[in-house]
Short mmCIF file of C-alpha atoms and ligand atoms in Angstrom, two decimals:
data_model
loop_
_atom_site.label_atom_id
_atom_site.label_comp_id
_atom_site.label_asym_id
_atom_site.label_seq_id
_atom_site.Cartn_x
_atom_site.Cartn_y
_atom_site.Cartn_z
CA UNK A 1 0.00 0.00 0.00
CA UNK A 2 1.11 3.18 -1.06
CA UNK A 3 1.33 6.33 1.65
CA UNK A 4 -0.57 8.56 -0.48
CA UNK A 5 -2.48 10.70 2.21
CA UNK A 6 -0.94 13.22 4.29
CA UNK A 7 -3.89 15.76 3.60
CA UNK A 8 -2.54 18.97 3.96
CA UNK A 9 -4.30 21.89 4.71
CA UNK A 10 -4.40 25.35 2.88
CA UNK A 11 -2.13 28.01 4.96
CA UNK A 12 1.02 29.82 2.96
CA UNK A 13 1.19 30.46 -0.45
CA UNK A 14 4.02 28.39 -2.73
CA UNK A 15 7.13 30.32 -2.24
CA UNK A 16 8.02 31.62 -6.02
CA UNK A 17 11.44 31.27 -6.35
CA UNK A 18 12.75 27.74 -6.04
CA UNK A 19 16.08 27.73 -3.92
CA UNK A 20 17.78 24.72 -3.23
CA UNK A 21 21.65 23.84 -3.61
CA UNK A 22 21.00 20.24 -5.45
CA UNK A 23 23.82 19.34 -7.79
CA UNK A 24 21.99 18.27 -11.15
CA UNK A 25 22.15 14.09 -11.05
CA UNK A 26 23.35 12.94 -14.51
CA UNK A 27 22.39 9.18 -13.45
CA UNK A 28 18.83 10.32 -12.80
CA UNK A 29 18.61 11.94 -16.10
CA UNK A 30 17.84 15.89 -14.24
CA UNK A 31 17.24 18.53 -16.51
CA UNK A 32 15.44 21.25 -14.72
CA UNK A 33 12.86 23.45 -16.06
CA UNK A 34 13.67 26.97 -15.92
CA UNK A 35 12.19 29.03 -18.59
CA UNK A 36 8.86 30.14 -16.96
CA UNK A 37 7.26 30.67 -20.35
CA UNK A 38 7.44 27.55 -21.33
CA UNK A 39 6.71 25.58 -18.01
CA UNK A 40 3.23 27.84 -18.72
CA UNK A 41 2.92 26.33 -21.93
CA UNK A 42 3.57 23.18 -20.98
CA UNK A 43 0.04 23.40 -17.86
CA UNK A 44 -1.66 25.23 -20.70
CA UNK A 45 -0.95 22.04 -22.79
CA UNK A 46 -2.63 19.51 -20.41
CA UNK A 47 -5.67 21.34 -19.64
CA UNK A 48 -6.12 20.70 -15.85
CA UNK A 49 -9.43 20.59 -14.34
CA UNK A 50 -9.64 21.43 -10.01
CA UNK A 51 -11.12 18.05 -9.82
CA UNK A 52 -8.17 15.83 -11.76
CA UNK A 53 -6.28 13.50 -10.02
CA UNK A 54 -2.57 14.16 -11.08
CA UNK A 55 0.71 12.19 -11.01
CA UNK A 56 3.58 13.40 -11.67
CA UNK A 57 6.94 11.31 -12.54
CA UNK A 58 10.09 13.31 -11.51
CA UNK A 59 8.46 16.07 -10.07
CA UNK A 60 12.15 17.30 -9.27
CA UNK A 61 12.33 21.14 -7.82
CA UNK A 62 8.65 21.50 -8.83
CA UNK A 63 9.09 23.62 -11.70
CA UNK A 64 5.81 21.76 -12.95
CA UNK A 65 4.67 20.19 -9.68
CA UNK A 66 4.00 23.83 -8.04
CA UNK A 67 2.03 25.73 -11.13
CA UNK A 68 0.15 22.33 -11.71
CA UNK A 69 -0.50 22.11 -7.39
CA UNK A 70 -2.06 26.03 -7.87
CA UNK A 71 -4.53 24.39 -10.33
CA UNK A 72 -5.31 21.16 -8.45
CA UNK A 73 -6.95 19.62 -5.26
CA UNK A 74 -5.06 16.52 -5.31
CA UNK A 75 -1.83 15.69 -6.75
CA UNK A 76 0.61 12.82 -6.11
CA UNK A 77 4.24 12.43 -7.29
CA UNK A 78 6.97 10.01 -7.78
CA UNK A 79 10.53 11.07 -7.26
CA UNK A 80 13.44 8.43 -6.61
CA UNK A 81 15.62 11.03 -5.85
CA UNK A 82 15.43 11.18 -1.81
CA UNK A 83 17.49 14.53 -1.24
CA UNK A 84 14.51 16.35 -3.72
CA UNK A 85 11.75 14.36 -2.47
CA UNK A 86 12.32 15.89 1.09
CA UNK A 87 13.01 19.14 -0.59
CA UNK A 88 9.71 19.09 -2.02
CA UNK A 89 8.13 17.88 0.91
CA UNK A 90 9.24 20.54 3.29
CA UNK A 91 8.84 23.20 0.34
CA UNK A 92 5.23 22.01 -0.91
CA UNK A 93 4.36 19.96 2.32
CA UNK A 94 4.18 22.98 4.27
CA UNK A 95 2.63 25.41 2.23
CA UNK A 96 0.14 23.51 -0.30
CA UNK A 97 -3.43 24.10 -0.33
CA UNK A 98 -3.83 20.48 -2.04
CA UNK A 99 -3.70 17.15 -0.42
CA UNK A 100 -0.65 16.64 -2.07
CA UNK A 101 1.65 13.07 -1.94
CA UNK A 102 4.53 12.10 -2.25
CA UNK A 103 5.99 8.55 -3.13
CA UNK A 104 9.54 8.11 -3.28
CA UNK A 105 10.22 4.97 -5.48
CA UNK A 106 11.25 4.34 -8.61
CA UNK A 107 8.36 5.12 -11.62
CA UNK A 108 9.09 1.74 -12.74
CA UNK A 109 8.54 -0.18 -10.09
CA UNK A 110 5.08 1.67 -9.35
CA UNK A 111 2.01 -0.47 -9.61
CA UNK A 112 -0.43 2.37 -10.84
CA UNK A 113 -3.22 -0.47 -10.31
CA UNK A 114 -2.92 0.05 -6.60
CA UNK A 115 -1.92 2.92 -6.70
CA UNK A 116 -5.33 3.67 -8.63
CA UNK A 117 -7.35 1.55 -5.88
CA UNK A 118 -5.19 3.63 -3.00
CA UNK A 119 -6.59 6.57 -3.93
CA UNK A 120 -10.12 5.12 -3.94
CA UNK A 121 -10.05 3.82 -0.81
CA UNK A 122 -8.59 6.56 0.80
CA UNK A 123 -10.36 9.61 -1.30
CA UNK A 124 -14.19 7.47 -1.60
CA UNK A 125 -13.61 9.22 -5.13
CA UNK A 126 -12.97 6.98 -8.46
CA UNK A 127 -10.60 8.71 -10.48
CA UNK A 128 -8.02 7.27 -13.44
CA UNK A 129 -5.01 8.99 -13.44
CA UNK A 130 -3.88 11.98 -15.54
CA UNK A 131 0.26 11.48 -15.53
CA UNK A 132 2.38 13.89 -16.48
CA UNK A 133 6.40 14.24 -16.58
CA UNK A 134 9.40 15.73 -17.82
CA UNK A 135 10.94 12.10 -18.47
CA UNK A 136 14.15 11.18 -17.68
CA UNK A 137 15.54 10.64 -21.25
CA UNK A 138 17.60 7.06 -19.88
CA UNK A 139 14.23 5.20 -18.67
CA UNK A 140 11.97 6.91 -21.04
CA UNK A 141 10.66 3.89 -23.66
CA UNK A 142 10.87 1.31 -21.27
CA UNK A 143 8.82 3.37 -19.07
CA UNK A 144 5.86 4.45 -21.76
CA UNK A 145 5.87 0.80 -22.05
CA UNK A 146 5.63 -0.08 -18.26
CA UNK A 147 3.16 2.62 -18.32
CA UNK A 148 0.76 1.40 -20.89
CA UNK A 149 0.17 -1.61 -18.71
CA UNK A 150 -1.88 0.19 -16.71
CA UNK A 151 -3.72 2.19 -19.59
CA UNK A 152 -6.94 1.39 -18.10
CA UNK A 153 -6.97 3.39 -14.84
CA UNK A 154 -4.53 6.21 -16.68
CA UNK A 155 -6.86 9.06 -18.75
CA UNK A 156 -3.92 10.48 -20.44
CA UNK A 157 -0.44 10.89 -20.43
CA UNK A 158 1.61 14.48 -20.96
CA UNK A 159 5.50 13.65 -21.37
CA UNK A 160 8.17 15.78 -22.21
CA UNK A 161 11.15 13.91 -24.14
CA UNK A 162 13.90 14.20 -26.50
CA UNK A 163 11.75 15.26 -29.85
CA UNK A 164 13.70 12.78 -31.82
CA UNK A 165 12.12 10.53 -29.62
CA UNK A 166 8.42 11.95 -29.54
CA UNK A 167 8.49 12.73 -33.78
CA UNK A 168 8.67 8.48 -33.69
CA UNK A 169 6.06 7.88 -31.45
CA UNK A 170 3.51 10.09 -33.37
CA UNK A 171 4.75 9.45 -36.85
CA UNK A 172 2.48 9.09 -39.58
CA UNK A 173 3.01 6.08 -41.89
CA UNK A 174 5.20 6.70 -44.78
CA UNK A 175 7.44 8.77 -42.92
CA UNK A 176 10.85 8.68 -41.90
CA UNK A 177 10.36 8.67 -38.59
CA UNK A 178 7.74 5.60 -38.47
CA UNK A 179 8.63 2.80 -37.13
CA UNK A 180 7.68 0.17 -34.27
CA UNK A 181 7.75 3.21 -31.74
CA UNK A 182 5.10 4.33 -33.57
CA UNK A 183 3.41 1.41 -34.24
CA UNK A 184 3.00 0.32 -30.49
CA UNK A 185 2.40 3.28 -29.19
CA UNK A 186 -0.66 4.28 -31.53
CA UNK A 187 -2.20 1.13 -31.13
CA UNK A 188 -2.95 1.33 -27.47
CA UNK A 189 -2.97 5.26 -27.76
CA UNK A 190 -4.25 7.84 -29.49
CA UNK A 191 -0.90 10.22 -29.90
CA UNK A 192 -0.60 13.98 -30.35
CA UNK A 193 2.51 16.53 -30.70
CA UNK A 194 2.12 19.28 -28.82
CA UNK A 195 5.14 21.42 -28.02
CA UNK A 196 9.02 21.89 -29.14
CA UNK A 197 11.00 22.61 -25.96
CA UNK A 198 14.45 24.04 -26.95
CA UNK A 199 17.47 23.34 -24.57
CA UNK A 200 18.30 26.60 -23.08
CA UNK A 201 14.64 26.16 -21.47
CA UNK A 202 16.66 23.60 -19.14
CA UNK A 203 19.53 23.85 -16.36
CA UNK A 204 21.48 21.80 -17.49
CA UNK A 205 21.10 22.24 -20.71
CA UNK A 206 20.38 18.90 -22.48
CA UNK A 207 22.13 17.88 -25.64
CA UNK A 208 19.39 17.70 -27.66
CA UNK A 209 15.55 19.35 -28.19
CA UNK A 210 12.98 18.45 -26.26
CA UNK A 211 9.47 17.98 -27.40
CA UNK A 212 5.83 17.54 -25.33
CA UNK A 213 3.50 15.35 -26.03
CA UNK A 214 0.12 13.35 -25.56
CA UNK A 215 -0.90 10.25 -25.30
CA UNK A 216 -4.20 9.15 -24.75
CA UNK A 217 -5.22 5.08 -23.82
CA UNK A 218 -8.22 4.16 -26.20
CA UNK A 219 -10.99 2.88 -23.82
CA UNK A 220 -11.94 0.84 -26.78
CA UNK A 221 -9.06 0.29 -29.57
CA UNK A 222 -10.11 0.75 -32.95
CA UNK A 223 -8.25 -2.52 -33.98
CA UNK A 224 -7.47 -5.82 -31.88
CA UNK A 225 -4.60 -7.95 -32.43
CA UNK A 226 -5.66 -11.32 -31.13
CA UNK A 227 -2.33 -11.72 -29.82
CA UNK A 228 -0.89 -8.73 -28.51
CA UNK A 229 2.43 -10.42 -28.03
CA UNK A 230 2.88 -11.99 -31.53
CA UNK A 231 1.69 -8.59 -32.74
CA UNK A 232 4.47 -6.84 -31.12
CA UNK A 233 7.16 -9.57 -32.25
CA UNK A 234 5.45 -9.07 -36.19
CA UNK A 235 6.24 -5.48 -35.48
CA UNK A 236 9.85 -5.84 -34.03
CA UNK A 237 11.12 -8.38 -36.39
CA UNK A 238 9.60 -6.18 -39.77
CA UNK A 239 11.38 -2.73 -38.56
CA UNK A 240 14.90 -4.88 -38.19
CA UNK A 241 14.99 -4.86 -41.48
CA UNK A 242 12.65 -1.65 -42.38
CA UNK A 243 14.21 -1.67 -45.89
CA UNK A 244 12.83 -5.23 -47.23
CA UNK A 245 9.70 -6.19 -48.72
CA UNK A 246 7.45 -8.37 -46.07
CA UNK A 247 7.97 -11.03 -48.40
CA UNK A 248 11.65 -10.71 -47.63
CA UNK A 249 11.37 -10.62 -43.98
CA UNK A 250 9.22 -13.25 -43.25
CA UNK A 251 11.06 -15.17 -45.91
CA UNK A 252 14.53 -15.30 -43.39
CA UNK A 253 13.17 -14.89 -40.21
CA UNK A 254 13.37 -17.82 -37.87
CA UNK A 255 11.13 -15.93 -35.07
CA UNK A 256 8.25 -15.11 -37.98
CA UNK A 257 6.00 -18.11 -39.31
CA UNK A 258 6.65 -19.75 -42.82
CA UNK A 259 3.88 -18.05 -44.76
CA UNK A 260 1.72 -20.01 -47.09
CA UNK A 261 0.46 -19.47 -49.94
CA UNK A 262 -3.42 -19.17 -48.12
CA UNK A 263 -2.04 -16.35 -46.26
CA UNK A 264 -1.15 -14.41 -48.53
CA UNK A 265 -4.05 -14.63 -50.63
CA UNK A 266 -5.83 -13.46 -47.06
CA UNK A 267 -3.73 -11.30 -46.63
CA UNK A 268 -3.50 -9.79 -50.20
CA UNK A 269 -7.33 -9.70 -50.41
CA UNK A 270 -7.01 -6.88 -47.16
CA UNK A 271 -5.11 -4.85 -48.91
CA UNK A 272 -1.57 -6.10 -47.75
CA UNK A 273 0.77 -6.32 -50.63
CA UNK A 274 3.69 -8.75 -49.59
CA UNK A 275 6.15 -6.63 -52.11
CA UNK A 276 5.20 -3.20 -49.56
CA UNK A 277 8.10 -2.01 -47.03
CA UNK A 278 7.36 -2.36 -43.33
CA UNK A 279 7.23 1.74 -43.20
CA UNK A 280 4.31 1.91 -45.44
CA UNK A 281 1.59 -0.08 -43.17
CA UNK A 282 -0.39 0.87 -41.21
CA UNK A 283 -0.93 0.16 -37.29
CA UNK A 284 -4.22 -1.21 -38.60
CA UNK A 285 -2.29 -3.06 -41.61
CA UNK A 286 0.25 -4.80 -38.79
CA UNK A 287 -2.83 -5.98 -36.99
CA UNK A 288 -4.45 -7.36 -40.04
CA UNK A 289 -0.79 -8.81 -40.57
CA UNK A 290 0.03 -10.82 -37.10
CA UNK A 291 -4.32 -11.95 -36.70
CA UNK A 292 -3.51 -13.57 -40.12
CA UNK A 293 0.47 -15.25 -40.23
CA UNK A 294 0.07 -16.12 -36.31
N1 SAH B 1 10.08 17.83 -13.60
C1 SAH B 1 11.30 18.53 -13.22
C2 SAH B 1 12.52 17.62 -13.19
C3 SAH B 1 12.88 16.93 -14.47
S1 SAH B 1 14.39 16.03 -14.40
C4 SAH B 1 11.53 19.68 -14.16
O1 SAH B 1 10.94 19.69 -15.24
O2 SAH B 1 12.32 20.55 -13.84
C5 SAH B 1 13.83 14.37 -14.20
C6 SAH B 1 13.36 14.06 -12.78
O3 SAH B 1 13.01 12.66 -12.72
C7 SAH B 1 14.42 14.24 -11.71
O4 SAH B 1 13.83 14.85 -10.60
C8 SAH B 1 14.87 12.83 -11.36
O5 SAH B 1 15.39 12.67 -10.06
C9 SAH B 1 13.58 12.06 -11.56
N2 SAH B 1 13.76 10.62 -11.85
C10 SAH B 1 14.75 10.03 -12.57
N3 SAH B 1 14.54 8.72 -12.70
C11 SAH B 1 13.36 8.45 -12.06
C12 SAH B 1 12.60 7.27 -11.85
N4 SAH B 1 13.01 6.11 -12.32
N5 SAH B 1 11.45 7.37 -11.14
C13 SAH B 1 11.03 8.57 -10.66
N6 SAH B 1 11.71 9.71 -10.84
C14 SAH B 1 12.86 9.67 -11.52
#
């Protein structure tokens, strides 16, 4: 069981100017928010009702955590650094007007189920989770992936990231930057680019541009693989070799099925050309693809 209650009540207002001597952690991929403008942008971006039920991942100095809090009556974050955590607690803790929580542990090793029923019990209220982070760039894609594991107590997701990073995950098909990032994500998501984020709005400055974006879990999926798993290997094995034709890959691949000749007639008759290039299907093509060959 989580500790998510510590309901604090309204007194101070949020101090404005963060002031803290933390050294930057390199290991814990911290890039602070500075630029003011577009921290703004960024709560602008997600849209936050009083009523939401927040969680932040690497809340850090707050840069987010506090304008969010001013918007919010309830707001929990995850921090595995312990020196910030306590920062924030004695900074926030004090002053908030929100019942605001803290969980120090790793945003991997979270079990947003519980955490989900936590809040329930606790609050009487039933409320899925709107997350939001500036991601550390190391765990970012395995933790999207962690994440969407729990995509049906989470409303939507707002994540900041290296844009390199976010153009892949909302990539159209056809374009460079589609591939199986794309693919997985925008079949359990609906995906939107929001925001660029240029370094100099960081201390440290990152090396590369940062980019905001959305996801948001599809109560119902348009498409269904019928094996989610083989799906995501059909995926996988096709973008290791993004420049053959399907016919190609599946034709070498020891981890794909033989195809026969019925499948591709099935296959053909959806509209799947064996001679196309991973790149140019669609999410709802690979579905089509890994219902039929698996
Ligand atoms: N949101 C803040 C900080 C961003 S830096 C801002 O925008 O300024 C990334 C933050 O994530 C740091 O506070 C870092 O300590 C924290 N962090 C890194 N790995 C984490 C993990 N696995 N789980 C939770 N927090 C993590």
């Amino acid at each position: 069981m989580y500790v998510i209650n510590e309901a604090i009540k309204p007194k101070m207002s949020i101090p404005k100017k963060i002031k803290t001597n933390h050294q930057p952690r390199k290991r814990f991929g911290q890039n602070f928010l500075h630029d003011t403008g577009v921290i703004e942008q960024i709560v602008d971006g997600i849209n936050i009702q009083r009523d939401d039920w927040l969680v932040e991942i690497g809340p850090g100095m707050g840069a987010l955590t506090e304008p969010m809090l001013k918007q919010l009556d309830s707001m929990t974050v995850i921090e595995l650094d312990k020196d910030l955590s306590s920062t924030l607690r004695m900074r926030i803790g004090a002053n908030a007007h929100a019942d605001f929580n803290i969980i120090e542990n790793n945003a991997m090793h979270v079990d947003y189920h519980q955490l989900y029923q936590d809040y329930k019990d606790t609050t009487g209220q039933d409320k899925q989770l709107r997350v939001v982070g500036n991601l550390p760039y190391n765990i970012s894609t395995p933790l999207l992936f962690h994440l969407l594991n729990f995509a049906d107590v989470i409303e939507d997701m707002h994540f900041m990231l290296q844009k390199e990073v976010v153009d892949r995950i909302t990539a159209e098909v056809g374009t460079k930057a589609y591939g199986r990032l794309s693919i997985m994500m925008q079949y359990y998501c609906q995906t939107e680019y929001l925001l660029t984020v240029p370094k100099g709005a960081f201390n440290p400055p990152p090396k590369v541009t940062s980019a905001v974006f959305r996801l948001v879990p599809f109560a119902n999926k348009p498409i269904v693989a019928n094996d989610e798993e083989s799906f995501a290997v059909v995926v996988r094995e096709c973008f290791n070799q993004r420049r053959k034709t399907l016919r190609a890959i599946f034709k070498k691949n020891a981890l794909l099925p033989t195809l026969t000749d019925e499948m591709i007639e099935t296959l053909e008759a959806q509209g799947i050309d064996m001679q196309a290039r991973p790149e140019t299907l669609s999410v709802e093509d690979f579905v089509k693809l890994s219902n039929v060959v698996i």
